[in-house]
Amino acid sequence: MADRKKPQGSDFIYDARHELAGMLEEGLSHPSTKPVLAYGALGAVAAVVLPFVGVPLGFAAGAGYKFYKRLRPD
């Protein structure tokens, strides 16, 4: 897949799609899977403290944040 050319204007979507595909194929052996799950768990724990945020939303927010930071670290 590395030989495919990136479509212009959709760099983030392209990168996210390929990173997610790699995470799904390789499971826990992929370098992004464990940090994303760890931040999801931290988000879920933080959501327990906040009365207006549910645990699934906290998990999604934590995992989404770390996934974004894995793609765009700066």
GROMACS .gro file of C-alpha atoms in nm, residues 33-45 58-67 69:
model
   24
   33THR     CA    1  -0.339   0.055   1.913
   34LYS     CA    2  -0.224   0.047   2.275
   35PRO     CA    3  -0.182   0.426   2.319
   36VAL     CA    4  -0.520   0.493   2.158
   37LEU     CA    5  -0.692   0.239   2.384
   38ALA     CA    6  -0.512   0.376   2.690
   39TYR     CA    7  -0.630   0.730   2.619
   40GLY     CA    8  -0.978   0.596   2.557
   41ALA     CA    9  -0.972   0.435   2.900
   42LEU     CA   10  -0.850   0.760   3.057
   43GLY     CA   11  -1.133   0.946   2.885
   44ALA     CA   12  -1.384   0.695   3.017
   45VAL     CA   13  -1.252   0.733   3.372
   58GLY     CA   14  -1.548   0.992   2.728
   59PHE     CA   15  -1.389   0.684   2.573
   60ALA     CA   16  -1.451   0.816   2.222
   61ALA     CA   17  -1.311   1.158   2.310
   62GLY     CA   18  -0.995   1.017   2.468
   63ALA     CA   19  -0.932   0.767   2.190
   64GLY     CA   20  -1.010   1.025   1.922
   65TYR     CA   21  -0.770   1.276   2.073
   66LYS     CA   22  -0.483   1.027   2.084
   67PHE     CA   23  -0.559   0.899   1.734
   69LYS     CA   24  -0.220   1.323   1.788
   0.00000   0.00000   0.00000
